[in-house]
Tab-separated table of C-alpha atoms and ligand atoms in Angstrom:
chain	number	residue	atom	x	y	z
A	2	MET	CA	91.044	215.564	-65.596
A	3	LYS	CA	91.531	212.302	-64.645
A	4	ILE	CA	95.165	210.704	-65.376
A	5	SER	CA	97.306	207.601	-64.656
A	6	VAL	CA	99.925	207.279	-62.440
A	7	GLU	CA	102.537	207.427	-65.078
A	8	GLN	CA	100.999	210.402	-66.286
A	9	ALA	CA	101.458	211.779	-63.048
A	10	ALA	CA	105.057	211.028	-62.741
A	11	GLU	CA	105.603	212.929	-66.275
A	12	ILE	CA	103.718	215.807	-65.170
A	13	LEU	CA	105.368	216.135	-61.896
A	14	LYS	CA	108.837	215.927	-63.438
A	15	THR	CA	108.025	219.137	-65.576
A	16	ASN	CA	107.600	220.890	-62.139
A	17	LYS	CA	103.777	221.063	-62.349
A	18	ALA	CA	101.088	220.245	-59.747
A	19	VAL	CA	98.867	217.125	-59.750
A	20	ALA	CA	96.524	215.618	-57.188
A	21	ILE	CA	97.206	212.503	-55.878
A	22	PRO	CA	95.067	210.245	-53.065
A	23	THR	CA	96.529	209.208	-49.829
A	24	GLU	CA	94.971	207.372	-47.185
A	25	THR	CA	93.875	210.629	-45.312
A	26	VAL	CA	92.866	212.967	-47.920
A	27	TYR	CA	93.782	214.012	-51.368
A	28	GLY	CA	97.190	215.828	-51.617
A	29	LEU	CA	98.107	218.736	-54.003
A	30	ALA	CA	101.466	217.461	-54.783
A	31	ALA	CA	104.334	219.091	-56.607
A	32	ASN	CA	108.099	218.362	-56.518
A	33	ALA	CA	109.689	219.242	-53.015
A	34	LEU	CA	112.937	220.557	-54.558
A	35	SER	CA	111.628	222.914	-57.216
A	36	ASP	CA	110.808	226.402	-56.013
A	37	GLN	CA	108.547	226.795	-59.428
A	38	ALA	CA	106.640	223.765	-58.459
A	39	ILE	CA	106.073	224.810	-55.118
A	40	LEU	CA	105.111	228.160	-55.905
A	41	GLU	CA	102.278	226.585	-58.043
A	42	ILE	CA	100.860	224.819	-54.858
A	43	TYR	CA	100.982	228.088	-52.853
A	44	THR	CA	99.366	230.199	-55.752
A	45	LEU	CA	96.526	227.357	-56.420
A	46	LYS	CA	95.298	227.193	-53.239
A	47	ASN	CA	95.740	230.815	-52.257
A	48	ARG	CA	97.645	229.540	-49.144
A	49	PRO	CA	99.859	232.173	-46.912
A	50	SER	CA	103.523	231.542	-47.714
A	51	THR	CA	104.321	231.317	-43.985
A	52	ASN	CA	102.229	227.873	-43.645
A	53	PRO	CA	104.800	224.997	-44.562
A	54	LEU	CA	103.914	221.836	-46.507
A	55	ILE	CA	104.286	218.679	-45.715
A	56	ILE	CA	106.988	216.497	-47.579
A	57	HIS	CA	106.195	213.004	-48.805
A	58	VAL	CA	108.923	210.388	-48.791
A	59	LYS	CA	109.120	206.689	-49.710
A	60	ASN	CA	110.340	205.443	-46.561
A	61	ILE	CA	112.938	206.117	-43.813
A	62	GLU	CA	115.897	206.003	-45.621
A	63	HIS	CA	114.193	208.437	-48.180
A	64	ALA	CA	113.206	210.712	-45.310
A	65	ASN	CA	116.873	210.302	-44.000
A	66	GLU	CA	118.053	212.547	-47.237
A	67	PHE	CA	116.359	215.325	-45.925
A	68	ALA	CA	115.810	215.311	-42.653
A	69	HIS	CA	118.068	214.887	-39.285
A	70	LEU	CA	116.020	211.685	-37.725
A	71	ASN	CA	116.528	211.345	-34.164
A	72	GLU	CA	115.741	208.201	-32.376
A	73	TYR	CA	111.775	209.303	-31.666
A	74	SER	CA	111.519	209.902	-35.333
A	75	LYS	CA	113.241	206.251	-36.113
A	76	LEU	CA	110.956	204.696	-33.478
A	77	LEU	CA	107.775	206.366	-34.657
A	78	ALA	CA	108.551	205.518	-38.547
A	79	THR	CA	109.447	201.878	-37.864
A	80	ASN	CA	106.050	201.633	-36.129
A	81	PHE	CA	103.519	203.750	-38.220
A	82	TRP	CA	105.363	204.194	-41.472
A	83	PRO	CA	104.164	204.082	-44.281
A	84	GLY	CA	100.941	205.819	-42.803
A	85	PRO	CA	99.043	208.436	-41.265
A	86	LEU	CA	101.889	210.185	-39.283
A	87	THR	CA	103.884	213.187	-39.934
A	88	PHE	CA	106.762	214.242	-37.654
A	89	VAL	CA	108.556	217.480	-37.469
A	90	VAL	CA	112.374	217.239	-37.123
A	91	LYS	CA	115.302	219.263	-37.691
A	92	SER	CA	115.651	219.828	-41.811
A	93	LYS	CA	119.134	218.904	-43.791
A	94	ASN	CA	117.817	221.984	-45.709
A	95	LYS	CA	117.680	220.729	-48.995
A	96	ILE	CA	114.293	220.992	-50.143
A	97	SER	CA	112.797	224.300	-51.570
A	98	LYS	CA	112.808	227.024	-48.984
A	99	LEU	CA	109.263	227.948	-50.012
A	100	ALA	CA	108.185	224.890	-48.983
A	101	SER	CA	109.320	224.914	-45.505
A	102	ALA	CA	108.475	228.472	-45.157
A	103	ARG	CA	112.024	229.337	-44.611
A	104	LEU	CA	111.919	227.027	-41.139
A	105	ASP	CA	115.048	225.116	-40.253
A	106	THR	CA	112.586	222.248	-39.777
A	107	ILE	CA	110.803	220.031	-41.860
A	108	ALA	CA	107.511	218.090	-41.508
A	109	ILE	CA	107.533	214.709	-43.314
A	110	ARG	CA	105.931	211.460	-43.702
A	111	SER	CA	105.586	208.422	-45.814
A	112	PRO	CA	101.839	207.739	-47.013
A	113	TYR	CA	100.610	203.940	-47.255
A	114	ASN	CA	98.328	204.727	-50.377
A	115	PRO	CA	99.536	202.381	-53.353
A	116	GLN	CA	98.986	204.863	-55.862
A	117	PHE	CA	101.167	207.324	-53.924
A	118	GLN	CA	104.088	205.170	-53.512
A	119	GLU	CA	103.732	204.059	-57.282
A	120	VAL	CA	104.366	207.710	-57.960
A	121	LEU	CA	106.922	208.064	-55.749
A	122	ASP	CA	108.844	204.953	-57.387
A	123	LEU	CA	108.667	206.703	-60.847
A	124	ILE	CA	110.237	210.058	-59.778
A	125	ASP	CA	113.560	210.370	-57.948
A	126	PHE	CA	112.378	213.541	-55.894
A	127	PRO	CA	110.334	213.975	-52.672
A	128	LEU	CA	106.935	215.556	-53.029
A	129	ALA	CA	105.517	218.190	-51.217
A	130	ALA	CA	101.480	217.810	-50.654
A	131	PRO	CA	99.194	219.974	-48.578
A	132	SER	CA	95.506	218.740	-48.958
A	133	ALA	CA	93.836	219.222	-52.306
A	134	ASN	CA	91.592	222.299	-51.524
A	135	ILE	CA	91.651	226.231	-51.330
A	136	SER	CA	93.083	227.087	-48.071
A	137	ASN	CA	90.312	227.277	-45.423
A	138	GLN	CA	88.208	224.913	-47.008
A	139	ILE	CA	87.158	221.197	-46.448
A	140	SER	CA	89.751	218.735	-47.369
A	141	PRO	CA	88.613	216.417	-50.239
A	142	THR	CA	88.275	212.693	-49.547
A	143	SER	CA	87.425	211.944	-53.246
A	144	SER	CA	88.842	212.845	-56.664
A	145	LEU	CA	85.524	214.785	-57.480
A	146	GLU	CA	85.674	217.092	-54.651
A	147	VAL	CA	89.303	218.010	-56.031
A	148	SER	CA	87.913	218.809	-59.128
A	149	GLU	CA	85.167	220.689	-57.650
A	150	TYR	CA	88.182	222.997	-56.241
A	151	PHE	CA	89.984	222.754	-59.375
A	152	PRO	CA	88.545	222.055	-62.453
A	153	ASN	CA	91.712	221.919	-64.662
A	154	LEU	CA	94.157	220.047	-62.167
A	155	PRO	CA	95.302	216.517	-63.346
A	156	VAL	CA	94.079	214.213	-60.505
A	157	ILE	CA	94.389	210.486	-60.347
A	158	ASP	CA	91.247	208.737	-59.054
A	159	GLY	CA	91.891	206.525	-56.118
A	160	GLY	CA	87.919	206.476	-54.948
A	161	ARG	CA	87.146	207.662	-51.395
A	162	THR	CA	90.137	207.887	-49.013
A	163	SER	CA	89.982	205.292	-46.613
A	164	LEU	CA	90.791	207.448	-43.030
A	165	GLY	CA	89.300	210.626	-44.163
A	166	ILE	CA	90.819	212.933	-41.881
A	167	GLU	CA	94.585	214.541	-42.374
A	168	SER	CA	97.585	212.819	-40.597
A	169	THR	CA	98.630	213.052	-36.911
A	170	ILE	CA	101.465	215.656	-36.557
A	171	ILE	CA	103.878	215.456	-33.912
A	172	ASP	CA	106.571	217.776	-33.066
A	173	LEU	CA	110.198	215.824	-32.324
A	174	THR	CA	112.317	218.889	-32.140
A	175	ASP	CA	112.658	219.126	-28.348
A	176	ASP	CA	113.214	216.706	-25.319
A	177	ILE	CA	109.305	215.940	-24.780
A	178	PRO	CA	107.489	215.058	-28.159
A	179	LYS	CA	104.615	217.112	-28.770
A	180	ILE	CA	101.227	216.427	-30.754
A	181	LEU	CA	100.609	219.438	-33.181
A	182	ARG	CA	97.533	218.318	-34.845
A	183	HIS	CA	95.409	215.306	-33.761
A	184	GLY	CA	94.707	212.290	-36.490
A	185	SER	CA	93.869	208.681	-36.427
A	186	ILE	CA	97.203	207.795	-35.159
A	187	THR	CA	96.137	208.644	-31.377
A	188	LYS	CA	98.349	210.173	-28.642
A	189	GLU	CA	97.943	206.677	-26.633
A	190	LYS	CA	99.492	204.797	-29.504
A	191	ILE	CA	102.198	207.314	-30.144
A	192	SER	CA	103.258	207.404	-26.162
A	193	GLU	CA	103.004	203.460	-25.880
A	194	VAL	CA	105.777	203.301	-28.860
A	195	LEU	CA	107.723	205.955	-27.334
A	196	ASN	CA	107.186	205.303	-24.020
A	197	CYS	CA	107.262	208.881	-22.697
A	198	ASP	CA	104.865	211.802	-22.118
A	199	ILE	CA	103.828	213.786	-24.815
A	200	LEU	CA	102.411	217.270	-24.997
A	201	GLU	CA	99.929	219.078	-26.632
A	202	ASN	CA	99.965	222.146	-28.506
A	203	ALA	CA	98.348	224.648	-26.102
A	204	SER	CA	95.662	226.287	-28.357
A	205	SER	CA	96.938	229.587	-27.625
A	206	GLU	CA	100.628	228.885	-28.922
A	207	ILE	CA	100.840	228.395	-32.727
A	208	LYS	CA	103.952	226.543	-33.390
A	209	ALA	CA	102.634	225.061	-36.772
A	210	PRO	CA	101.544	228.328	-38.703
A	211	GLY	CA	98.650	226.245	-40.159
A	212	MET	CA	97.250	225.482	-36.897
A	213	MET	CA	95.405	228.759	-36.926
A	214	LYS	CA	92.081	228.550	-34.716
A	215	LYS	CA	90.065	228.838	-37.796
A	216	HIS	CA	90.982	226.257	-40.423
A	217	TYR	CA	88.194	223.955	-42.166
A	218	ALA	CA	85.216	226.050	-42.801
A	219	PRO	CA	82.266	225.027	-44.593
A	220	ASN	CA	80.626	228.155	-46.016
A	221	CYS	CA	77.727	228.214	-43.707
A	222	GLU	CA	77.049	228.502	-39.940
A	223	LEU	CA	77.925	225.098	-38.456
A	224	LEU	CA	76.798	224.378	-34.715
A	225	ILE	CA	78.590	221.654	-32.562
A	226	ASN	CA	77.321	219.673	-29.713
A	227	GLN	CA	73.897	219.788	-30.696
A	228	THR	CA	71.281	217.828	-28.679
A	229	GLU	CA	68.153	218.553	-30.860
A	230	SER	CA	67.758	219.866	-34.442
A	231	SER	CA	64.684	220.894	-36.697
A	232	ASP	CA	63.942	221.238	-40.603
A	233	GLU	CA	65.685	224.791	-40.844
A	234	TYR	CA	69.020	222.490	-40.211
A	235	TYR	CA	71.143	219.922	-42.139
A	236	SER	CA	71.920	217.346	-39.347
A	237	ILE	CA	74.838	215.229	-38.479
A	238	ASN	CA	73.869	212.589	-36.026
A	239	PHE	CA	76.595	210.023	-34.390
A	240	ALA	CA	75.879	206.510	-32.983
A	241	ASP	CA	72.346	207.047	-31.238
A	242	SER	CA	71.997	210.821	-31.201
A	243	LYS	CA	68.468	212.230	-32.038
A	244	LEU	CA	69.164	215.218	-34.230
A	245	ILE	CA	65.869	214.994	-36.111
A	246	SER	CA	65.390	216.793	-39.516
A	247	LYS	CA	64.159	216.579	-42.934
A	248	PHE	CA	67.779	216.309	-44.235
A	249	GLN	CA	70.123	214.637	-42.253
A	250	THR	CA	73.013	211.857	-42.056
A	251	ASN	CA	74.962	209.609	-39.278
A	252	LEU	CA	78.566	209.667	-39.261
A	253	SER	CA	78.507	206.136	-37.885
A	254	VAL	CA	75.339	204.227	-36.454
A	255	ASP	CA	77.133	202.179	-34.534
A	256	GLY	CA	79.344	204.792	-33.008
A	257	ILE	CA	82.429	203.624	-34.585
A	258	LEU	CA	84.883	207.018	-34.034
A	259	GLU	CA	86.919	205.489	-37.085
A	260	LEU	CA	84.128	205.576	-39.442
A	261	ALA	CA	82.790	208.939	-38.055
A	262	ALA	CA	86.350	210.222	-39.252
A	263	LYS	CA	86.253	209.079	-42.528
A	264	ASN	CA	82.683	210.135	-43.319
A	265	LEU	CA	83.200	213.790	-41.739
A	266	PHE	CA	84.670	215.795	-44.716
A	267	ARG	CA	82.095	214.539	-46.977
A	268	SER	CA	78.854	214.696	-44.887
A	269	LEU	CA	79.996	218.574	-44.194
A	270	LYS	CA	80.373	219.256	-47.866
A	271	MET	CA	76.880	217.521	-48.155
A	272	GLY	CA	75.480	219.716	-45.686
A	273	GLU	CA	77.056	222.674	-47.303
A	274	LYS	CA	75.374	221.768	-50.459
A	275	ILE	CA	71.995	221.069	-49.020
A	276	VAL	CA	72.065	224.070	-46.980
A	277	LYS	CA	72.377	226.048	-49.882
A	278	GLN	CA	69.972	224.599	-52.363
A	279	GLU	CA	67.289	224.324	-49.611
A	280	ASN	CA	67.889	227.760	-48.449
A	281	LEU	CA	68.746	226.369	-44.615
A	282	LYS	CA	69.888	228.032	-41.831
A	283	GLY	CA	73.147	225.926	-41.444
A	284	ILE	CA	74.483	222.508	-40.205
A	285	LYS	CA	74.173	220.990	-36.620
A	286	VAL	CA	76.205	218.264	-35.292
A	287	ALA	CA	75.783	215.869	-32.798
A	288	VAL	CA	77.661	215.337	-29.711
A	289	ILE	CA	80.864	213.169	-30.468
A	290	PRO	CA	82.806	211.480	-27.531
A	291	ASN	CA	86.108	213.318	-26.919
A	292	ILE	CA	88.147	210.029	-26.668
A	293	SER	CA	90.905	208.385	-29.573
A	294	VAL	CA	90.074	209.689	-32.971
A	295	GLY	CA	86.970	211.613	-31.205
A	296	LEU	CA	89.403	214.524	-30.460
A	297	ALA	CA	90.684	214.476	-34.020
A	298	ILE	CA	87.088	214.700	-35.046
A	299	ASN	CA	86.022	217.314	-32.583
A	300	ASP	CA	89.236	219.397	-33.189
A	301	LYS	CA	88.432	219.837	-36.569
A	302	LEU	CA	84.489	220.437	-35.894
A	303	ASN	CA	85.921	223.206	-33.296
A	304	ARG	CA	87.934	224.705	-35.907
A	305	ALA	CA	85.287	224.696	-38.409
A	306	SER	CA	82.906	226.396	-36.159
A	307	THR	CA	84.939	228.927	-34.979
A	308	LYS	CA	83.722	232.181	-36.302
B	424	TXA	O1	97.195	213.885	-44.202
B	424	TXA	C1	98.172	214.606	-44.575
B	424	TXA	O2	98.888	215.065	-43.682
B	424	TXA	C2	97.506	215.470	-45.910
B	424	TXA	C3	97.970	214.468	-46.967
B	424	TXA	C4	97.659	215.171	-48.272
B	424	TXA	O3	99.285	213.964	-46.710
B	424	TXA	N1	98.307	216.772	-45.848
B	424	TXA	C5	98.405	218.110	-45.119
B	424	TXA	O4	98.845	219.020	-45.640
B	424	TXA	O5	97.249	218.088	-44.118
B	424	TXA	P1	98.355	220.549	-45.234
B	424	TXA	O6	99.315	221.226	-45.917
B	424	TXA	O7	96.886	220.777	-45.333
B	424	TXA	O8	98.827	220.732	-43.472
B	424	TXA	C6	100.075	220.412	-43.370
B	424	TXA	C7	100.518	221.056	-41.976
B	424	TXA	C8	100.453	222.744	-41.618
B	424	TXA	O9	99.390	222.873	-40.358
B	424	TXA	C9	101.634	222.996	-41.386
B	424	TXA	O10	101.818	224.219	-40.370
B	424	TXA	C10	102.183	221.914	-40.874
B	424	TXA	O11	101.696	221.252	-41.342
B	424	TXA	N2	103.606	221.941	-40.877
B	424	TXA	C11	104.301	222.051	-42.093
B	424	TXA	N3	105.621	222.106	-41.785
B	424	TXA	C12	105.771	222.204	-40.530
B	424	TXA	C13	106.899	222.579	-39.523
B	424	TXA	N4	108.404	222.480	-39.995
B	424	TXA	N5	106.666	222.896	-38.171
B	424	TXA	C14	105.479	222.530	-37.895
B	424	TXA	N6	104.399	222.361	-38.596
B	424	TXA	C15	104.487	222.268	-39.917
B	425	MG	MG1	94.712	221.314	-45.194
């Protein structure tokens, strides 16, 4: 069911969940201060209660009410907020314990999507918002995809999201900042602003409980780094790659990684559908350069192809 920004605010005030677009993916949002509201998110998504949620705030002053902001986080917020960057810092323990999975840290971001910001203007609490999909499925980048997951959920329609992949997550609780999840704001951009080394989460070490190896999963076989294809597969090309088959697409003919990121989840969803309809063997994806936003794309593809 499509709703307006005002209707969304009214529903949120009754501690019920609604879907709201952000610049990254659609979020399943609810009052971060209410256990009841947060429980609805976990139940709807079928999400393990050990996997904490990102808390969405208006701006840095709003963040300061719920998080201990250190120098790194202030610098990053000044440079990248509102925007697709989440940081993990010490919590002031004011949000629902369910939302933080009882951790003493908080993952917090201020999205720039104007509809999301309008909703935050109409309420006086922060919003917990994971991606609006069932756990372990592909994140939605349109309101139609949200409604496919949750037919009865009220959703604000904001068209196709502009970035298409989830926010970058950086852990600022230790002396050296550490990237927990790659996204549109790259490690290079962050290290330019902080002027220091930045670590990357070793894949063996699960710091963020949600960063399990298998995460974004299409419901069919997914083969990555492919150099050839056939009619038995749905093919996802990039730039001038040559995966030729009856059903195929290209993430960006001109080889623009930001555009490829924007088209990634929608192409995987389309692939899933066509594989099922046409009884194909699976999806093949071409090689994506492992630089800049390509790191985030490859990270998602690696997880999605892990059995
Ligand atoms: O772009 C985004 O970030 C989207 C939109 C809706 O804002 N949200 C999103 O949320 O991707 P979600 O729940 O799908 O991913 C949240 C990630 C999980 O991997 C979770 O483990 C991690 O954030 N996280 C949350 N709190 C954390 C904490 N205190 N420490 C470490 N990781 C945390
Ligand atoms: Mg998610």
